[in-house]
Short mmCIF file of C-alpha atoms and ligand atoms in Angstrom, two decimals:
data_model
loop_
_atom_site.label_atom_id
_atom_site.label_comp_id
_atom_site.label_asym_id
_atom_site.label_seq_id
_atom_site.Cartn_x
_atom_site.Cartn_y
_atom_site.Cartn_z
CA MET Q 1 -7.62 -105.52 45.07
CA SER Q 2 -9.97 -102.58 44.41
CA ASN Q 3 -9.26 -103.01 40.67
CA LEU Q 4 -10.31 -106.63 40.64
CA SER Q 5 -12.63 -107.19 37.70
CA VAL Q 6 -15.09 -110.04 37.21
CA LEU Q 7 -15.86 -111.39 33.74
CA ARG Q 8 -18.88 -113.63 33.31
CA VAL Q 9 -18.29 -116.18 30.56
CA LYS Q 10 -20.74 -118.39 28.72
CA SER Q 11 -18.56 -121.07 27.13
CA VAL Q 12 -15.52 -123.25 27.68
CA GLN Q 13 -13.79 -121.71 24.64
CA GLU Q 14 -14.30 -118.17 25.96
CA THR Q 15 -12.83 -119.28 29.31
CA LEU Q 16 -9.79 -120.86 27.65
CA ASN Q 17 -9.17 -117.75 25.54
CA LEU Q 18 -9.21 -115.54 28.64
CA LEU Q 19 -6.97 -117.93 30.60
CA ALA Q 20 -4.47 -117.84 27.71
CA GLU Q 21 -4.04 -114.04 27.95
CA THR Q 22 -0.65 -113.47 29.55
CA ASP Q 23 -0.76 -109.72 30.28
CA VAL Q 24 -3.25 -110.18 33.14
CA THR Q 25 -3.48 -112.77 35.90
CA SER Q 26 -6.80 -114.57 36.15
CA LYS Q 27 -8.55 -116.97 38.50
CA LEU Q 28 -11.67 -118.95 37.90
CA LEU Q 29 -14.73 -118.40 40.04
CA SER Q 30 -17.13 -121.33 40.30
CA GLY Q 31 -19.09 -121.88 43.56
CA GLY Q 32 -17.11 -118.97 45.02
CA VAL Q 33 -16.61 -120.33 48.56
CA SER Q 34 -12.84 -120.45 48.49
CA ILE Q 35 -12.49 -117.30 46.38
CA THR Q 36 -14.72 -115.38 48.83
CA LEU Q 37 -12.52 -116.58 51.69
CA GLN Q 38 -9.42 -115.42 49.84
CA ILE Q 39 -10.94 -111.97 49.20
CA ARG Q 40 -11.98 -111.69 52.86
CA ASN Q 41 -8.50 -112.71 54.06
CA GLY Q 42 -6.82 -110.33 51.61
CA ASN Q 43 -4.81 -113.09 49.91
CA LEU Q 44 -6.44 -113.27 46.50
CA THR Q 45 -3.60 -112.64 44.08
CA CYS Q 46 -4.95 -111.96 40.60
CA ASP Q 47 -6.11 -109.07 38.39
CA ARG Q 48 -9.44 -110.58 37.47
CA LEU Q 49 -11.91 -113.33 38.14
CA ILE Q 50 -13.42 -115.38 35.33
CA ASP Q 51 -16.87 -116.37 36.53
CA ILE Q 52 -17.64 -119.79 35.02
CA SER Q 53 -20.82 -120.39 37.02
CA GLY Q 54 -22.99 -119.68 33.93
CA VAL Q 55 -21.17 -122.07 31.58
CA GLU Q 56 -23.80 -124.71 30.74
CA GLU Q 57 -21.20 -127.01 29.09
CA LEU Q 58 -19.75 -127.55 32.57
CA LYS Q 59 -23.09 -128.68 34.00
CA SER Q 60 -24.06 -131.74 32.03
CA ILE Q 61 -24.11 -135.39 33.09
CA GLN Q 62 -23.91 -137.86 30.23
CA PRO Q 63 -22.37 -141.14 29.10
CA VAL Q 64 -19.44 -140.65 26.70
CA GLN Q 65 -17.16 -143.02 24.76
CA ILE Q 66 -13.41 -142.54 25.17
CA ASN Q 67 -10.96 -144.98 23.55
CA GLY Q 68 -13.74 -147.55 23.22
CA LYS Q 69 -14.75 -147.36 26.90
CA THR Q 70 -17.93 -145.88 28.36
CA PHE Q 71 -17.60 -143.21 31.04
CA TYR Q 72 -20.13 -141.06 32.87
CA GLN Q 73 -19.03 -137.49 32.35
CA ILE Q 74 -20.04 -135.22 35.23
CA GLY Q 75 -19.53 -131.51 34.57
CA ALA Q 76 -17.09 -129.71 36.88
CA GLY Q 77 -19.46 -126.74 37.24
CA LEU Q 78 -22.04 -128.85 39.08
CA SER Q 79 -22.52 -128.47 42.80
CA LEU Q 80 -22.35 -131.52 45.05
CA SER Q 81 -26.10 -131.33 45.66
CA HIS Q 82 -26.82 -131.34 41.90
CA VAL Q 83 -24.67 -134.44 41.49
CA ALA Q 84 -26.39 -136.18 44.41
CA LYS Q 85 -29.87 -135.46 42.98
CA ASN Q 86 -29.21 -136.84 39.50
CA SER Q 87 -31.34 -139.94 38.93
CA GLU Q 88 -28.92 -141.65 36.50
CA LEU Q 89 -26.02 -141.28 38.93
CA LYS Q 90 -28.24 -142.46 41.80
CA SER Q 91 -28.86 -145.71 39.98
CA LYS Q 92 -25.36 -146.14 38.47
CA PHE Q 93 -23.24 -144.95 41.40
CA PRO Q 94 -25.42 -145.21 44.54
CA GLY Q 95 -22.39 -145.51 46.82
CA LEU Q 96 -20.85 -142.30 45.50
CA VAL Q 97 -24.15 -140.44 45.80
CA SER Q 98 -24.53 -141.51 49.42
CA VAL Q 99 -20.93 -140.44 50.18
CA ILE Q 100 -21.65 -137.03 48.64
CA LYS Q 101 -24.90 -136.55 50.59
CA THR Q 102 -23.18 -137.20 53.90
CA SER Q 103 -19.97 -135.34 53.08
CA SER Q 104 -21.01 -131.91 54.35
CA ASP Q 105 -23.90 -129.73 55.49
CA PRO Q 106 -26.65 -128.65 53.02
CA ALA Q 107 -25.29 -125.12 52.53
CA ARG Q 108 -21.84 -126.40 51.55
CA LEU Q 109 -23.30 -129.16 49.35
CA ASN Q 110 -25.20 -126.44 47.45
CA ALA Q 111 -22.17 -124.19 47.12
CA PHE Q 112 -19.15 -126.42 46.49
CA THR Q 113 -18.61 -127.35 42.85
CA LEU Q 114 -16.60 -130.35 41.68
CA GLY Q 115 -14.08 -128.05 39.94
CA GLY Q 116 -13.58 -125.99 43.10
CA LEU Q 117 -13.16 -129.05 45.31
CA LEU Q 118 -10.70 -130.70 42.95
CA THR Q 119 -8.63 -127.52 42.74
CA VAL Q 120 -8.57 -126.81 46.46
CA LYS Q 121 -7.99 -130.57 47.07
CA ARG Q 122 -9.57 -130.27 50.49
CA ASN Q 123 -11.13 -133.68 50.99
CA THR Q 124 -14.81 -133.44 51.97
CA GLY Q 125 -16.14 -136.47 53.87
CA ASN Q 126 -15.15 -139.55 51.89
CA LEU Q 127 -15.46 -137.96 48.45
CA PHE Q 128 -11.86 -138.42 47.31
CA PRO Q 129 -11.47 -142.08 48.43
CA ALA Q 130 -14.83 -142.79 46.76
CA LEU Q 131 -13.54 -141.28 43.50
CA ALA Q 132 -10.32 -143.31 43.97
CA VAL Q 133 -12.08 -146.69 44.19
CA LEU Q 134 -14.25 -145.76 41.19
CA GLU Q 135 -11.03 -144.92 39.29
CA ALA Q 136 -12.30 -141.48 38.32
CA VAL Q 137 -10.42 -139.49 35.70
CA ILE Q 138 -10.18 -135.70 35.73
CA GLN Q 139 -10.77 -134.00 32.39
CA VAL Q 140 -8.80 -130.78 32.04
CA GLN Q 141 -8.57 -128.34 29.14
CA ASN Q 142 -6.21 -125.56 28.26
CA THR Q 143 -5.37 -123.93 24.96
CA ASP Q 144 -2.95 -126.80 24.14
CA GLY Q 145 -5.82 -129.29 24.26
CA GLU Q 146 -7.29 -131.79 26.66
CA LYS Q 147 -5.69 -133.95 29.34
CA LEU Q 148 -7.16 -136.94 31.16
CA ILE Q 149 -5.60 -137.41 34.58
CA PRO Q 150 -6.36 -140.36 36.89
CA ILE Q 151 -7.68 -139.17 40.25
CA MET Q 152 -4.76 -140.42 42.37
CA GLU Q 153 -2.26 -138.76 40.03
CA TRP Q 154 -4.36 -135.61 40.21
CA LEU Q 155 -4.44 -135.60 44.02
CA THR Q 156 -0.79 -136.44 44.59
CA GLN Q 157 1.14 -135.03 41.63
CA VAL Q 158 -0.67 -132.13 39.99
CA LYS Q 159 0.02 -128.76 41.57
CA LYS Q 160 -2.96 -126.65 42.67
CA GLU Q 161 -4.16 -124.29 39.95
CA SER Q 162 -1.40 -125.30 37.53
CA SER Q 163 -3.59 -126.97 35.04
CA GLY Q 164 -6.18 -124.85 33.21
CA LEU Q 165 -9.90 -125.52 33.29
CA ILE Q 166 -11.25 -128.70 34.88
CA THR Q 167 -14.21 -129.54 32.67
CA ALA Q 168 -15.48 -132.80 34.13
CA ILE Q 169 -14.98 -135.91 36.21
CA LEU Q 170 -15.19 -139.13 34.20
CA LEU Q 171 -16.41 -142.27 35.97
CA PRO Q 172 -15.82 -145.58 34.17
CA ASP Q 173 -19.07 -147.46 33.57
CA GLN Q 174 -18.69 -150.55 35.74
CA SER Q 175 -21.02 -152.56 37.90
CA GLN Q 176 -20.34 -152.24 41.59
CA THR Q 177 -21.42 -155.33 43.46
CA GLY Q 178 -20.61 -154.01 46.92
CA TRP Q 179 -19.91 -150.70 48.63
CA LEU Q 180 -19.00 -149.99 52.21
CA VAL Q 181 -17.81 -146.89 54.05
CA LYS Q 182 -16.21 -146.86 57.50
CA GLU Q 183 -15.14 -143.66 59.18
CA VAL Q 184 -14.13 -141.93 62.38
CA LYS Q 185 -15.36 -138.32 62.39
CA ARG Q 186 -14.20 -135.27 64.22
CA ARG Q 187 -16.93 -133.93 66.49
CA GLN Q 188 -16.74 -130.22 65.79
CA MET Q 189 -16.74 -129.90 61.98
CA PRO Q 190 -19.18 -131.35 59.43
CA GLY Q 191 -17.27 -133.12 56.69
CA GLU Q 192 -14.09 -133.48 58.75
CA LEU Q 193 -12.73 -136.99 59.25
CA ILE Q 194 -9.87 -138.44 61.22
CA ALA Q 195 -10.02 -141.44 58.94
CA GLY Q 196 -12.37 -142.81 56.32
CA VAL Q 197 -12.24 -146.01 54.30
CA VAL Q 198 -14.18 -146.85 51.17
CA LEU Q 199 -14.39 -150.46 50.02
CA CYS Q 200 -15.94 -151.25 46.69
CA SER Q 201 -16.22 -154.49 44.76
CA VAL Q 202 -16.41 -154.23 41.02
CA LYS Q 203 -17.36 -156.90 38.48
CA ASP Q 204 -14.61 -157.67 36.01
CA GLN Q 205 -15.21 -157.18 32.29
CA ASN Q 206 -16.29 -160.81 31.83
CA ASP Q 207 -18.76 -160.43 34.70
CA VAL Q 208 -17.25 -163.52 36.29
CA GLN Q 209 -15.77 -162.32 39.52
CA SER Q 210 -15.90 -159.23 41.74
CA ASP Q 211 -12.62 -157.58 42.63
CA LEU Q 212 -12.26 -155.59 45.79
CA ARG Q 213 -10.90 -152.04 45.76
CA LEU Q 214 -9.86 -150.08 48.79
CA ALA Q 215 -9.03 -146.41 49.40
CA SER Q 216 -8.72 -144.31 52.52
CA VAL Q 217 -8.29 -140.78 53.74
CA VAL Q 218 -6.49 -140.07 56.99
CA ASP Q 219 -6.42 -136.40 57.93
CA GLN Q 220 -2.75 -135.38 57.79
CA PHE Q 221 -1.68 -138.40 55.70
CA GLY Q 222 -4.05 -137.73 52.82
CA VAL Q 223 -5.82 -140.00 50.36
CA GLN Q 224 -4.45 -143.42 49.44
CA ARG Q 225 -5.55 -146.20 47.11
CA TRP Q 226 -4.19 -149.45 48.52
CA THR Q 227 -3.69 -151.50 45.34
CA ALA Q 228 -0.99 -153.77 46.82
CA ILE Q 229 -3.21 -155.07 49.60
CA GLU Q 230 -6.23 -155.19 47.29
CA GLU Q 231 -4.36 -157.70 45.18
CA LYS Q 232 -3.44 -159.84 48.20
CA ILE Q 233 -6.98 -159.72 49.57
CA ASN Q 234 -8.45 -160.69 46.20
CA GLN Q 235 -6.06 -163.65 46.11
CA ALA Q 236 -6.95 -164.61 49.70
CA VAL Q 237 -10.68 -164.43 48.92
CA ALA Q 238 -10.23 -166.58 45.80
CA ALA Q 239 -8.28 -169.17 47.83
CA ASN Q 240 -10.71 -168.93 50.78
CA ASP Q 241 -7.80 -167.87 53.04
CA SER Q 242 -7.80 -165.52 56.01
CA PHE Q 243 -6.70 -161.90 55.46
CA HIS Q 244 -5.36 -161.62 59.02
CA SER Q 245 -1.66 -161.81 58.07
CA ILE Q 246 -2.25 -159.35 55.21
CA MET Q 247 -3.47 -156.79 57.74
CA ASN Q 248 -0.46 -157.42 59.98
CA ASP Q 249 1.87 -156.73 57.03
CA PHE Q 250 -0.20 -153.67 56.19
CA ASP Q 251 0.35 -152.26 59.68
CA VAL Q 252 4.12 -152.74 59.28
CA GLN Q 253 3.99 -150.90 55.92
CA LEU Q 254 2.07 -148.03 57.52
CA GLN Q 255 4.64 -147.79 60.30
CA LEU Q 256 7.41 -147.47 57.71
CA ARG Q 257 5.50 -144.76 55.82
CA TRP Q 258 4.10 -142.71 58.66
CA GLY Q 259 6.64 -143.27 61.44
CA ASP Q 260 5.94 -144.17 65.02
CA GLY Q 261 4.97 -140.86 66.67
CA LEU Q 262 1.87 -140.87 68.90
CA ASP Q 263 -0.34 -139.29 66.22
CA ALA Q 264 0.85 -141.77 63.61
CA GLN Q 265 0.32 -144.71 65.98
CA TYR Q 266 -3.25 -143.59 66.71
CA ARG Q 267 -4.07 -143.08 63.04
CA ARG Q 268 -2.49 -146.42 62.10
CA GLN Q 269 -4.65 -148.20 64.65
CA VAL Q 270 -7.79 -146.41 63.48
CA LEU Q 271 -7.13 -147.11 59.81
CA THR Q 272 -6.20 -150.76 60.33
CA ALA Q 273 -9.30 -151.30 62.50
CA LEU Q 274 -11.60 -149.63 59.95
CA ILE Q 275 -10.21 -151.68 57.07
CA THR Q 276 -10.37 -154.93 59.04
CA ARG Q 277 -13.99 -154.32 60.09
CA GLY Q 278 -14.89 -153.30 56.56
CA LEU Q 279 -13.35 -156.46 55.13
CA GLN Q 280 -15.15 -158.61 57.70
CA GLU Q 281 -18.48 -157.04 56.72
CA MET Q 282 -17.79 -157.13 53.03
CA ILE Q 283 -16.35 -160.60 52.61
CA GLY Q 284 -17.28 -162.14 55.93
CA SER Q 285 -14.02 -163.85 56.81
CA GLY Q 286 -10.58 -162.97 58.06
CA GLU Q 287 -10.64 -164.12 61.64
CA GLU Q 288 -8.33 -167.01 62.34
C1 LIG D 301 -14.28 -129.19 56.55
C2 LIG D 301 -13.97 -128.30 55.40
C3 LIG D 301 -12.88 -127.43 55.45
C4 LIG D 301 -12.57 -126.60 54.38
N1 LIG D 301 -11.48 -125.78 54.45
C5 LIG D 301 -11.17 -124.97 53.40
C6 LIG D 301 -10.04 -124.12 53.43
O1 LIG D 301 -9.30 -124.13 54.39
N2 LIG D 301 -9.80 -123.30 52.39
C7 LIG D 301 -10.62 -123.31 51.30
O2 LIG D 301 -10.36 -122.55 50.36
N3 LIG D 301 -11.69 -124.09 51.26
C8 LIG D 301 -11.98 -124.94 52.28
N4 LIG D 301 -13.06 -125.75 52.25
C9 LIG D 301 -14.02 -125.59 51.21
C10 LIG D 301 -13.86 -126.33 49.96
O3 LIG D 301 -12.95 -127.33 49.84
C11 LIG D 301 -13.60 -125.36 48.84
O4 LIG D 301 -13.49 -124.04 49.25
C12 LIG D 301 -14.75 -125.43 47.88
O5 LIG D 301 -14.92 -126.72 47.42
C13 LIG D 301 -14.52 -124.55 46.76
O6 LIG D 301 -15.51 -124.83 45.81
P1 LIG D 301 -16.13 -123.65 45.01
O7 LIG D 301 -16.94 -124.25 43.92
O8 LIG D 301 -16.82 -122.71 45.94
O9 LIG D 301 -14.82 -123.03 44.38
P2 LIG D 301 -14.36 -121.54 44.12
O10 LIG D 301 -14.21 -120.76 45.39
O11 LIG D 301 -15.19 -120.93 43.06
O12 LIG D 301 -12.92 -121.85 43.56
C14 LIG D 301 -11.95 -122.51 44.33
C15 LIG D 301 -10.67 -122.62 43.52
O13 LIG D 301 -10.88 -123.55 42.46
C16 LIG D 301 -10.63 -122.93 41.20
N5 LIG D 301 -11.62 -123.51 40.29
C17 LIG D 301 -12.97 -123.58 40.48
N6 LIG D 301 -13.53 -124.25 39.48
C18 LIG D 301 -12.54 -124.62 38.64
C19 LIG D 301 -12.50 -125.37 37.40
N7 LIG D 301 -13.61 -125.86 36.83
N8 LIG D 301 -11.30 -125.58 36.83
C20 LIG D 301 -10.16 -125.11 37.38
N9 LIG D 301 -10.14 -124.39 38.54
C21 LIG D 301 -11.31 -124.16 39.15
C22 LIG D 301 -10.78 -121.44 41.44
O14 LIG D 301 -10.03 -120.69 40.54
C23 LIG D 301 -10.27 -121.31 42.87
O15 LIG D 301 -8.88 -121.23 42.87
C24 LIG D 301 -13.37 -126.61 53.29
C25 LIG D 301 -14.47 -127.49 53.22
C26 LIG D 301 -14.76 -128.35 54.27
C27 LIG D 301 -15.91 -129.27 54.18
#
C-alpha cells in the first residue's frame, strides 16, 4: 500500500488509456468516499489510483440525441449536490431532484459522485428507484467502445467494477405528469431506508394518456421495477376498476419471491402498504 500512486487525469481518453494498461492494477478515484474507506480499512487492492475528479468531460449536463431520441446526459463526475442545483434538471426532472436532495446529509451530497454511487451500488435514499421509473441508461466506456446499459440491468446484472469508466447517466426526455415518493426510514442513519416506493406517471409519445410506473427499494431485497403490476394498474385505471385485487396478487407474488420469514413478512407488509397508499394518492381510487 505504501507504493500506491495517484495519477490525476484530465480527459476521458487519458483515463481509458491508463485503464487499458495490463501490467498494473488501477482503480478510479472520483468523490473518494469509498476509496478513502478502503484505504483506512486496509482493503484497497490496486497499484494505483486514477483520479478522475478533474475531468471536465464528466461534469456536463446537456441534451443529446441517441438513435433519434432525446436524452439528458448527466456527467458521472458530478456530485449529487451539483445535480440537484442544476436549473434545467430542476425544471425537467423535479421529482428526481427532490429525491436527491433528501437522499443524504449535505456532506455526503457534496462528496458522492454519480459514478461512485453507481459503482458501489449502495442505494442512497430513493435514488435508484427514481432512476428506475425514469428509465435511466448508464453510459459506460472502455477501450472497446461505448455501452448503454438500462439502469435495472446495471443494478442487477453488471458486476461491480467490471465495466470500465462510467461517463454519464442518460435520462430520456419525457414529460412526467405525476410523481410521488413513499418511504419508511431507519431512525439512526441518514439516507437509510427500510422501504421506499417511487411512483411516476409519464405521458405517452402521443401525449394522449399518462402511464404509471412503479419502482421500490427494500433494504435487503434491493431495487425492483414492478412492470407487471404497472401494466395491470394502467389497465384498471383505463377501465375505471379497483386495483384492490391487483395488490392482493402482488402480495402473493412477494411471498413467493421473498419467503415467509418474519423479516420478509414485515417488509412485504410495509411495501404493499406504501404502494397501496401511493396509488390511492396518485389515482384516487382502489378501495372497494
Ligand atoms: C447510508 C449509506 C451507507 C453507505 N455505506 C457504504 C459502504 O458500506 N461502503 C462504501 O464504500 N460506501 C458506502 N456508502 C457511500 C456511497 O455509496 C459510496 O461510497 C459513494 O457514493 C462513493 O462515491 P464517490 O464519488 O466518493 O466514489 P469513490 O470513492 O471515488 O469511488 C467509489 C468506487 O467507484 C469507482 N468509480 C468512481 N467513479 C467511477 C466512474 N465514473 N466510473 C467507474 N467507476 C467509478 C471507484 O473506482 C471506486 O471503486 C454509503 C452511503 C450511505 C448514504
